[in-house]
Amino acid sequence: MRSITLILALSCLLLAAAPLAAQNTIFVDPVNGSDVTGDGSASNPYQSLTHALSTNPLPGTTVELRSGPYNSTHETFPITLRDRISIRPGTGQFPVFDGDNADAVIQVDTDITQALTVSFFQIVDCKVGLRVNAGQRVAGLTVSDTLFENFTQAGVQMALNTGQNTVTVRNCDFVGNGADFGVFLSAEGSSGAALFAGAVEDCSILDCDTGIQLAASGGADVGDDFSLRRNNIEGHTLAGITLSAQPGVGNGSFNSALVQGNQIKGDGATATPEIGLQIAAQFLFGSAQTAQVDARILYNAVFNNHTNVFLSTSNQVGGGEVNITSAFTGNTITGASSSGIVFAVSNPAALRPNASPNFGDLAVAPSGSSGRNTIQGNGTFEMVLDGDMQNVIKAENNFWNQNSSVAILNRIQTNGALPPSVIGFLSSSANVSTSPQEIPERTATAVNVRAPSGFRFVDNPDDDSAIGQLLALVGQALVEAFVFDNGSGLQFTSPMLAEGDHDITIVNPGGQTAAGTLRVVASGGGGGSGSGMCVVASAAHGGYDAPEVRVLRRLRDDYLLMTPAGRAFTRSYYAHGPALAGFIAERPLARAATRAALAPPVAVARALLAWNAGQRFAAGVALLGLVLFLVRRRR
């Protein structure tokens, strides 16, 4: 009896506690809810997010918001996020946070120890939309699918000076109307502090002085697992993206972010001195520590700015190294009203090179993996150097839209510095060949395309990006191409094609074009590599569709491939045909001689194809008799 009583008592306690553990969602309705009589349930929601968070919800709780205005009438700004409490709108709901010019609408003022998501908001009329105050460690904050509008300082602003931080801003729109920053992220203030991982990605940032500022200072770092990707930035008056590093007194700072697939578009007006991408490494007075920006700059489109790319260093006597060592690959840097790439550097400490970005270095393995930037069509100069530079800039393996090193260097202002290395400059167009040279009709086939010397393919490997993508067409069909790491070739799977010659057109993101032909043969005519007699005849007669070539194709398909001996002959011919065809195609006399040599087989083939079955049988018997007669005579 005592056991039964104990079990019943425990059951009652569990039932009493169950609602507290089970209520993982709190509801807020600014129009129909109440902070006085509401209990946060779906049927009796609170009126304000401020009040909902003040009820000390359990970790793992989600606060679900309904449509309506969240303003200073019922909210207390800034609203402070709590660790492990996610905030989101309900299905089909559109909450609008009107800050009424508050310093910040939402802030983080405590450590975030696990993933926390803020999503699908509209935040308007404030100085800062979402702010992380200094002193907090943020282990996993995601801000997504949110519209920030009419802010004056920053849409998102974070000062990260404690521990390893992971922050993601994704698929957000920022409309600043002259605000200082769209997104300002700063790893700052102490050794060991870092913006370790995360991203600003898939965002649109309009009409801010600076679109994105990413800074490492005071001994803190931005790690190489943090990225700026697939953002569209326009309407900036200072810079689209700024990357910077400044050391602390006792520790250096490194900015190693990945910057990939962004579009940074200026207004094209000479009166607005905006910069597309700005990279700055700066000294700290009294510090002998290193400041270094070694960010990877990949497949971005930076165009129509006053200056598209601006690289600056500042140094002092006795100061530490101040370096820009960023690698640029596959970027399109065009249409600047002033200059494409500009250096503004100070005389480096102890004659150390302090501005040595890699715009393309053919000595880096694999050969050609760096560079492949399009640097052309910029106003006064493609590149402007600074007289204080102590090193040679590597700008090899790039597209300059010029046909000689002299012409390229004429578009570069050195100001007394050593001229850059521009060897291995690339052509704006090329003719390409395929392997295999022929494929069977109506069969999806893997095709390799090899870039000739002096040309390279460029393609952003981030398939989610619309920027930096190569375009490949076979006939009128768009195909997906895989580009080799160094751009020396690509592979695609052919669509189902009819017999004949099909144009291949490949366009780099910088506008360079490669063209070629893919030959498709009748299904019975493959027999192996798809080369051989038809290739030789095509070279001699000037085309795959020449009448003589069509006759020989039918002879091959209808006769040679029908017998073991004929197939053996065809395979042997295939093994040597492509090389022979290449020799013939380049020599008029060889083409004429080959046409003459092929005339008898073509005549025989025409006769055979024109005869009926009885005539072919009679010809075969006569041929057999002739062979036997010749054999007997030799005996």
XYZ file of C-alpha atoms in Angstrom:
635
model
C 0.000 0.000 0.000
C 2.855 2.326 0.900
C 4.475 1.618 -2.516
C 1.275 2.427 -4.384
C 0.972 5.719 -2.488
C 4.570 6.621 -3.338
C 4.008 5.849 -7.034
C 0.867 8.000 -7.108
C 2.696 10.868 -5.414
C 5.560 10.710 -7.915
C 3.070 10.593 -10.777
C 1.387 13.732 -9.502
C 4.734 15.518 -9.266
C 5.645 14.497 -12.823
C 2.274 15.621 -14.149
C 2.653 18.952 -12.378
C 6.093 19.457 -13.847
C 5.167 18.296 -17.343
C 3.715 21.598 -18.627
C 6.947 23.429 -17.734
C 9.079 20.990 -19.699
C 6.677 20.579 -22.608
C 5.988 24.243 -23.326
C 8.848 24.757 -25.821
C 7.104 27.543 -27.731
C 5.999 30.918 -26.387
C 3.641 32.997 -28.520
C 3.632 36.788 -28.895
C 0.921 38.823 -30.633
C 1.410 42.632 -30.562
C -2.178 43.245 -31.689
C -4.273 40.732 -29.736
C -1.936 39.610 -26.935
C -1.555 40.861 -23.367
C 1.435 41.142 -21.056
C -0.992 41.328 -18.119
C -3.429 38.476 -18.680
C -1.561 36.436 -21.293
C 0.273 33.221 -20.465
C 2.298 32.855 -23.690
C 0.170 30.062 -25.099
C -1.123 30.001 -28.662
C -4.615 30.909 -27.466
C -3.500 33.514 -24.909
C -0.247 35.073 -26.192
C 1.869 37.826 -24.686
C 1.839 41.257 -26.331
C 5.563 42.069 -26.350
C 8.775 40.186 -26.984
C 10.350 42.130 -24.135
C 7.893 40.598 -21.673
C 8.148 37.104 -23.180
C 11.917 37.059 -22.658
C 11.548 38.431 -19.123
C 9.616 35.310 -18.046
C 12.861 33.315 -18.008
C 11.925 30.712 -20.640
C 13.723 27.404 -20.464
C 16.752 26.749 -22.700
C 15.623 25.392 -26.055
C 12.443 27.462 -26.095
C 11.303 29.153 -29.305
C 9.484 32.460 -29.191
C 7.019 32.617 -32.073
C 5.936 36.069 -33.217
C 2.732 37.051 -34.957
C 2.229 39.925 -37.375
C 2.023 43.485 -36.199
C 4.157 46.415 -35.030
C 6.733 45.808 -32.311
C 7.529 49.366 -31.267
C 8.330 51.485 -28.233
C 4.683 51.525 -27.163
C 5.065 48.040 -25.690
C 8.712 47.081 -26.256
C 11.752 48.268 -24.346
C 14.667 48.746 -26.748
C 17.146 47.248 -27.069
C 15.554 43.835 -26.661
C 18.186 41.527 -25.168
C 18.479 38.028 -26.596
C 18.888 35.122 -24.220
C 21.141 32.114 -24.620
C 19.506 29.152 -26.408
C 16.219 31.002 -26.973
C 15.376 31.256 -30.677
C 13.020 33.856 -32.101
C 11.046 33.445 -35.309
C 7.707 34.442 -36.847
C 4.857 31.998 -37.085
C 3.884 30.568 -40.452
C 2.623 33.369 -42.684
C 3.385 36.030 -40.046
C 5.357 39.247 -40.686
C 6.542 40.979 -37.516
C 7.936 44.505 -37.942
C 10.260 45.967 -35.320
C 10.098 49.757 -35.438
C 12.938 51.089 -33.315
C 11.719 54.689 -33.203
C 15.390 55.770 -33.599
C 16.575 53.558 -30.732
C 20.313 52.970 -30.295
C 19.677 49.295 -31.065
C 16.582 47.181 -31.600
C 18.033 43.788 -30.642
C 21.221 43.161 -28.724
C 23.291 40.305 -27.341
C 24.498 41.148 -23.853
C 25.276 37.658 -22.586
C 27.292 34.681 -23.794
C 25.651 32.578 -26.487
C 26.837 29.037 -25.797
C 24.857 27.111 -28.421
C 23.146 27.738 -31.736
C 20.725 30.663 -31.631
C 18.659 31.806 -34.607
C 16.936 35.109 -35.304
C 15.049 34.975 -38.587
C 12.317 36.428 -40.804
C 12.081 39.875 -39.217
C 11.782 43.397 -40.501
C 13.788 45.906 -38.460
C 13.394 49.612 -39.276
C 14.161 53.112 -37.981
C 17.083 52.681 -35.596
C 20.778 53.350 -35.227
C 21.741 49.652 -35.106
C 19.432 46.797 -36.023
C 21.170 43.938 -34.203
C 24.187 44.516 -31.955
C 26.552 42.199 -30.091
C 28.231 44.119 -27.295
C 31.897 43.688 -26.440
C 32.652 41.119 -23.775
C 30.283 38.409 -24.995
C 31.306 35.111 -26.542
C 29.016 34.086 -29.377
C 29.334 30.377 -30.111
C 26.649 30.145 -32.778
C 24.434 33.098 -33.698
C 22.564 33.046 -37.016
C 20.651 36.029 -38.369
C 18.735 35.075 -41.495
C 16.022 36.226 -43.886
C 15.654 39.620 -42.238
C 15.116 43.061 -43.749
C 17.057 45.923 -42.144
C 15.865 49.332 -43.296
C 16.437 52.988 -42.390
C 19.242 52.403 -39.891
C 21.925 55.059 -39.439
C 24.962 53.211 -38.042
C 24.767 49.526 -39.012
C 22.232 46.860 -39.774
C 24.342 44.289 -37.894
C 27.221 45.342 -35.642
C 29.341 42.975 -33.551
C 32.368 43.613 -31.329
C 33.875 40.184 -30.599
C 36.725 40.330 -28.097
C 36.293 37.135 -26.075
C 36.913 33.532 -27.069
C 36.183 31.762 -30.343
C 33.091 33.179 -32.050
C 30.874 31.781 -34.804
C 28.469 34.174 -36.492
C 26.365 33.822 -39.651
C 24.367 36.530 -41.406
C 22.480 34.892 -44.252
C 19.983 35.941 -46.898
C 19.330 39.348 -45.361
C 18.546 42.653 -47.073
C 20.096 45.909 -45.868
C 18.773 49.239 -47.131
C 20.830 51.874 -45.362
C 19.851 55.165 -46.984
C 23.295 56.570 -46.150
C 24.077 54.454 -43.068
C 27.682 53.944 -41.989
C 27.741 50.163 -42.513
C 25.510 47.401 -43.711
C 27.408 44.803 -41.662
C 30.272 45.649 -39.278
C 32.091 42.684 -37.717
C 35.169 43.240 -35.578
C 37.376 40.648 -33.893
C 39.230 42.821 -31.456
C 40.984 43.505 -28.254
C 42.737 40.418 -26.893
C 44.972 37.478 -27.708
C 42.970 34.359 -28.430
C 39.824 36.205 -29.458
C 38.689 35.354 -32.943
C 35.853 35.406 -35.382
C 36.527 31.741 -35.856
C 33.870 30.609 -38.330
C 30.617 31.583 -39.999
C 29.748 33.827 -42.903
C 28.019 36.841 -44.324
C 26.387 35.255 -47.349
C 23.600 35.725 -49.874
C 22.855 39.245 -48.644
C 21.863 42.372 -50.550
C 23.386 45.584 -49.181
C 22.290 48.898 -50.661
C 23.097 52.545 -50.003
C 25.546 52.246 -47.113
C 28.835 54.138 -46.861
C 30.538 50.745 -46.472
C 28.702 47.554 -47.340
C 30.652 45.065 -45.196
C 33.547 45.878 -42.882
C 35.486 42.910 -41.507
C 38.239 43.879 -39.078
C 40.873 42.087 -36.993
C 42.618 44.226 -34.390
C 44.256 44.305 -30.970
C 45.689 40.797 -31.257
C 42.440 39.129 -32.362
C 42.009 37.284 -35.659
C 39.482 36.551 -38.382
C 39.921 32.865 -39.207
C 40.014 31.187 -42.598
C 36.735 29.393 -41.846
C 34.899 32.714 -41.972
C 33.661 33.830 -45.385
C 31.980 36.642 -47.280
C 30.144 34.893 -50.106
C 27.557 35.610 -52.764
C 26.672 39.096 -51.539
C 25.402 41.865 -53.804
C 26.621 45.317 -52.776
C 25.634 48.563 -54.488
C 25.224 52.235 -53.684
C 28.244 52.440 -51.356
C 30.052 55.757 -51.066
C 33.258 54.595 -49.331
C 33.763 50.873 -49.994
C 31.772 47.815 -50.915
C 33.865 45.463 -48.755
C 36.688 46.455 -46.406
C 39.124 43.939 -44.900
C 41.575 45.222 -42.309
C 44.154 44.113 -39.756
C 45.898 46.050 -36.971
C 48.058 44.429 -34.265
C 47.828 44.720 -30.518
C 50.683 45.747 -28.268
C 51.578 42.166 -27.412
C 50.079 40.130 -30.258
C 49.650 40.342 -33.991
C 46.333 40.254 -35.844
C 45.520 38.260 -38.959
C 42.548 38.554 -41.289
C 42.296 35.313 -43.258
C 38.695 35.365 -44.472
C 37.462 33.858 -47.715
C 35.899 36.449 -50.048
C 34.164 34.588 -52.868
C 31.517 35.185 -55.487
C 30.486 38.680 -54.406
C 29.243 41.385 -56.752
C 30.430 44.888 -55.865
C 28.984 47.417 -58.260
C 29.751 51.137 -58.172
C 27.685 53.916 -59.651
C 30.096 54.505 -62.529
C 30.331 58.225 -61.776
C 33.710 59.938 -61.546
C 32.384 62.336 -58.894
C 31.922 59.560 -56.316
C 35.317 58.278 -55.074
C 34.003 54.903 -53.949
C 36.147 51.777 -53.702
C 34.909 48.314 -54.574
C 37.195 46.131 -52.432
C 39.499 47.765 -49.891
C 42.260 45.876 -48.061
C 44.220 47.652 -45.328
C 47.023 46.539 -42.995
C 47.921 49.144 -40.383
C 50.539 49.606 -37.667
C 49.760 50.340 -34.023
C 51.933 52.999 -32.417
C 54.327 51.356 -29.957
C 53.712 47.808 -31.221
C 56.300 45.593 -32.893
C 53.689 42.966 -33.766
C 52.475 41.858 -37.192
C 49.311 42.925 -38.969
C 48.485 40.759 -41.956
C 45.605 40.391 -44.376
C 45.977 37.068 -46.164
C 42.356 36.698 -47.228
C 41.588 34.626 -50.331
C 39.866 36.745 -52.986
C 38.116 34.385 -55.402
C 35.741 34.795 -58.365
C 34.284 38.173 -57.391
C 32.898 40.744 -59.822
C 34.146 44.215 -58.881
C 33.157 46.814 -61.432
C 32.084 50.391 -62.159
C 33.636 51.777 -58.967
C 35.848 54.853 -58.907
C 38.658 52.494 -57.854
C 37.803 48.817 -58.013
C 40.497 47.441 -55.670
C 42.492 49.557 -53.198
C 45.348 48.083 -51.146
C 46.973 50.168 -48.426
C 49.569 49.687 -45.692
C 50.824 52.057 -43.029
C 54.015 51.515 -41.039
C 56.450 53.172 -38.639
C 60.132 52.988 -37.785
C 60.617 50.080 -35.408
C 57.146 48.728 -36.069
C 56.292 45.151 -36.893
C 55.536 43.704 -40.285
C 52.455 45.113 -41.971
C 51.521 42.779 -44.795
C 48.942 42.229 -47.488
C 49.481 38.760 -48.920
C 46.012 38.022 -50.277
C 45.724 35.746 -53.305
C 43.428 36.868 -56.141
C 41.992 34.184 -58.438
C 39.335 34.369 -61.131
C 38.076 37.853 -60.283
C 36.584 40.262 -62.798
C 37.938 43.773 -62.166
C 36.572 46.069 -64.843
C 34.984 49.392 -65.646
C 36.527 51.610 -62.955
C 36.106 55.290 -63.713
C 39.612 55.958 -62.338
C 41.831 52.867 -61.991
C 41.359 49.147 -61.564
C 43.856 48.280 -58.798
C 45.636 50.926 -56.714
C 48.396 50.535 -54.111
C 49.002 53.146 -51.397
C 51.773 51.846 -49.142
C 54.235 53.255 -46.648
C 57.970 52.605 -46.668
C 58.157 49.194 -44.957
C 60.063 48.571 -41.740
C 63.575 47.180 -42.285
C 62.948 47.159 -46.046
C 60.523 44.251 -45.724
C 57.976 43.888 -48.497
C 54.689 44.898 -46.941
C 52.353 44.799 -49.912
C 52.814 41.559 -51.797
C 49.422 40.232 -52.842
C 49.425 37.457 -55.390
C 47.434 38.376 -58.487
C 48.859 35.352 -60.282
C 52.086 33.427 -59.808
C 52.980 30.780 -62.370
C 55.567 29.355 -59.966
C 52.761 28.243 -57.659
C 51.749 24.607 -58.198
C 49.653 23.549 -59.932
C 50.813 25.888 -62.661
C 48.142 28.405 -63.486
C 46.001 27.776 -60.405
C 46.358 31.404 -59.325
C 45.629 34.430 -61.465
C 43.092 34.067 -64.289
C 41.723 37.451 -63.221
C 40.162 39.738 -65.805
C 41.781 43.160 -65.342
C 40.675 45.342 -68.219
C 38.521 48.240 -69.302
C 39.398 50.391 -66.299
C 39.607 54.143 -66.727
C 43.035 55.749 -66.401
C 45.126 52.684 -65.547
C 44.585 48.995 -64.946
C 47.029 49.115 -62.008
C 48.743 51.926 -60.083
C 51.805 51.168 -57.926
C 53.352 53.186 -55.108
C 56.962 54.394 -55.168
C 57.531 53.071 -51.634
C 56.940 49.486 -52.726
C 60.066 47.342 -52.294
C 58.895 44.219 -54.087
C 57.736 43.031 -57.486
C 54.006 42.373 -57.685
C 53.136 39.062 -59.313
C 50.301 39.565 -61.792
C 50.876 36.609 -64.096
C 48.431 34.385 -65.947
C 45.721 37.062 -66.263
C 43.411 38.436 -68.947
C 44.363 42.053 -69.793
C 42.745 42.359 -73.231
C 46.203 43.189 -74.603
C 48.392 41.199 -76.976
C 51.851 41.965 -75.553
C 53.634 42.631 -72.268
C 54.553 46.092 -73.525
C 50.901 46.949 -74.135
C 49.966 45.687 -70.674
C 52.721 47.657 -68.934
C 51.605 50.791 -70.765
C 48.355 50.427 -68.810
C 50.218 50.257 -65.471
C 51.523 53.335 -63.655
C 54.634 52.392 -61.643
C 55.432 55.747 -59.953
C 59.051 54.650 -59.603
C 58.296 51.174 -58.263
C 59.480 48.038 -59.990
C 57.025 47.019 -62.729
C 54.892 43.967 -61.989
C 55.495 40.591 -63.585
C 52.789 40.023 -66.198
C 54.222 36.987 -67.979
C 51.867 34.312 -69.179
C 49.181 36.840 -70.067
C 46.122 35.189 -71.542
C 44.217 35.660 -74.780
C 40.619 36.842 -74.940
C 39.616 34.099 -77.386
C 40.694 30.637 -78.428
C 39.851 27.652 -80.580
C 39.597 24.403 -78.658
C 39.574 20.711 -79.471
C 37.666 17.883 -77.848
C 38.520 14.415 -76.665
C 37.077 12.237 -78.066
C 36.905 14.062 -81.368
C 33.739 12.184 -82.310
C 30.907 10.813 -80.186
C 27.972 8.554 -81.112
C 24.654 10.162 -81.892
C 21.916 10.432 -79.261
C 24.239 9.221 -76.517
C 25.246 11.201 -73.429
C 29.040 11.135 -73.527
C 31.759 12.586 -71.300
C 33.728 15.117 -73.353
C 37.007 16.765 -72.367
C 37.926 20.183 -73.751
C 41.553 21.234 -73.552
C 42.465 24.932 -73.474
C 45.291 25.788 -75.871
C 48.434 27.553 -74.726
C 47.676 31.157 -73.807
C 44.097 30.541 -72.719
C 42.502 29.359 -69.481
C 38.992 28.591 -68.302
C 37.540 30.325 -65.237
C 34.675 28.976 -63.155
C 33.580 29.574 -59.577
C 33.375 26.127 -57.921
C 30.632 27.422 -55.616
C 27.592 26.108 -57.482
C 25.253 28.276 -55.406
C 26.851 31.449 -56.739
C 25.580 33.393 -59.728
C 28.890 35.291 -59.893
C 32.032 33.950 -61.520
C 30.292 31.141 -63.380
C 31.453 29.816 -66.732
C 28.875 29.378 -69.508
C 29.152 26.315 -71.761
C 26.938 25.672 -74.791
C 26.822 22.735 -77.184
C 24.753 23.970 -80.079
C 21.920 25.786 -78.311
C 21.983 23.513 -75.255
C 23.458 24.735 -71.980
C 25.650 22.084 -70.347
C 27.195 21.900 -66.897
C 30.979 21.948 -67.103
C 33.558 20.912 -64.529
C 36.698 23.065 -64.851
C 40.079 21.599 -63.911
C 41.798 23.309 -60.970
C 44.272 25.262 -63.064
C 41.778 26.145 -65.794
C 43.670 24.188 -68.449
C 40.611 22.189 -69.417
C 37.089 21.192 -68.573
C 34.713 18.279 -68.880
C 31.020 18.120 -69.666
C 28.474 15.451 -70.522
C 27.053 15.973 -73.974
C 23.315 16.252 -74.525
C 21.576 13.772 -76.842
C 22.738 15.049 -80.224
C 21.889 14.135 -83.808
C 24.580 13.207 -86.307
C 26.598 16.156 -87.612
C 28.891 18.942 -86.426
C 27.810 20.904 -83.345
C 29.349 24.191 -82.239
C 30.875 24.413 -78.764
C 30.883 27.869 -77.169
C 32.491 28.486 -73.777
C 32.372 31.925 -72.145
C 34.392 32.866 -69.062
C 32.811 35.195 -66.477
C 35.198 37.896 -67.713
C 33.769 37.585 -71.239
C 36.585 35.597 -72.876
C 35.304 33.078 -75.420
C 36.512 29.681 -76.599
C 34.969 27.970 -79.611
C 35.203 24.508 -81.096
C 33.279 21.747 -82.843
C 31.934 18.479 -81.508
C 31.423 15.847 -84.187
C 28.559 13.394 -83.745
C 28.510 10.230 -85.830
C 25.866 7.619 -86.579
C 25.450 5.115 -83.783
C 26.764 2.223 -85.889
C 29.816 4.191 -86.870
C 31.512 4.578 -83.584
C 33.316 1.244 -83.692
C 35.809 2.591 -81.191
C 37.237 6.060 -80.902
C 35.018 7.597 -83.564
C 38.021 8.720 -85.590
C 39.830 7.218 -88.596
C 38.725 7.119 -92.213
C 36.072 9.801 -91.780
C 38.543 12.133 -90.089
C 41.099 11.714 -92.884
C 38.455 12.234 -95.563
C 37.042 15.229 -93.695
C 40.491 16.821 -93.559
C 41.008 16.226 -97.277
C 37.575 17.390 -98.435
C 37.204 20.292 -95.988
C 34.314 19.099 -93.854
C 32.513 16.224 -92.189
C 29.418 16.768 -94.349
C 31.220 16.719 -97.718
C 29.517 14.287 -100.197
C 32.626 12.093 -100.442
C 32.811 11.806 -96.642
C 29.156 10.807 -96.387
C 29.751 8.033 -98.956
C 32.732 6.669 -97.015
C 30.764 6.778 -93.761
C 28.056 4.630 -95.330
C 30.679 2.224 -96.679
C 32.113 1.875 -93.203
C 28.749 1.414 -91.490
C 27.095 -0.857 -94.091
C 30.064 -3.037 -95.080
C 33.250 -2.792 -93.036
C 31.621 -2.983 -89.611
C 29.521 -5.976 -90.623
C 32.437 -8.469 -90.727
C 35.277 -9.319 -88.301
C 37.912 -8.502 -90.930
C 36.256 -5.169 -91.696
C 36.060 -4.257 -88.013
C 39.748 -5.129 -87.551
C 40.660 -2.942 -90.528
C 38.533 -0.081 -89.137
C 40.141 -0.299 -85.679
C 43.600 -0.149 -87.256
C 42.576 2.848 -89.309
C 41.144 4.534 -86.181
C 44.464 4.170 -84.378
C 46.349 6.233 -86.966
C 43.651 8.406 -88.500
C 43.636 11.446 -86.141
C 47.379 12.110 -86.415
C 47.277 11.685 -90.184
C 44.268 13.993 -90.448
C 46.046 16.689 -88.451
C 49.024 16.501 -90.817
C 46.805 16.639 -93.906
C 44.604 19.504 -92.714
C 47.557 21.895 -92.369
C 49.042 21.239 -95.858
C 47.232 22.089 -99.128
C 49.359 19.658 -101.192
C 48.639 16.833 -98.741
C 44.919 17.569 -98.951
C 45.018 17.429 -102.763
C 47.035 14.187 -102.776
C 44.671 12.580 -100.273
C 41.621 13.550 -102.327
C 43.242 11.898 -105.351
C 44.091 8.766 -103.343
C 40.550 8.538 -101.995
C 38.908 8.935 -105.404
C 38.982 5.177 -106.274
C 37.576 4.035 -102.882
C 34.892 6.702 -103.142
C 33.974 5.523 -106.666
C 33.834 1.883 -105.528
C 31.787 2.856 -102.488
C 29.293 4.774 -104.644
C 28.913 1.782 -106.948
C 28.450 -0.664 -104.094
C 25.884 1.544 -102.395
C 23.999 1.995 -105.681
C 23.804 -1.730 -106.534
C 21.027 -3.992 -105.403
C 21.635 -7.215 -103.454
C 21.924 -9.399 -106.602
C 24.450 -7.068 -108.178
C 26.510 -7.039 -105.008
C 26.472 -10.874 -104.878
C 27.593 -11.118 -108.514
C 30.370 -8.604 -107.901
C 31.466 -10.584 -104.870
C 31.587 -13.855 -106.878
C 33.568 -12.132 -109.642
C 35.974 -10.634 -107.114
C 36.425 -14.029 -105.448
C 37.116 -15.634 -108.842
C 39.698 -12.950 -109.632
C 41.453 -13.570 -106.328
C 41.562 -17.365 -106.929
C 42.904 -16.836 -110.469
C 45.716 -14.581 -109.165
C 46.597 -17.068 -106.438
C 46.867 -19.948 -108.952
C 49.066 -17.918 -111.278
C 51.478 -17.139 -108.409
C 51.818 -20.887 -107.849
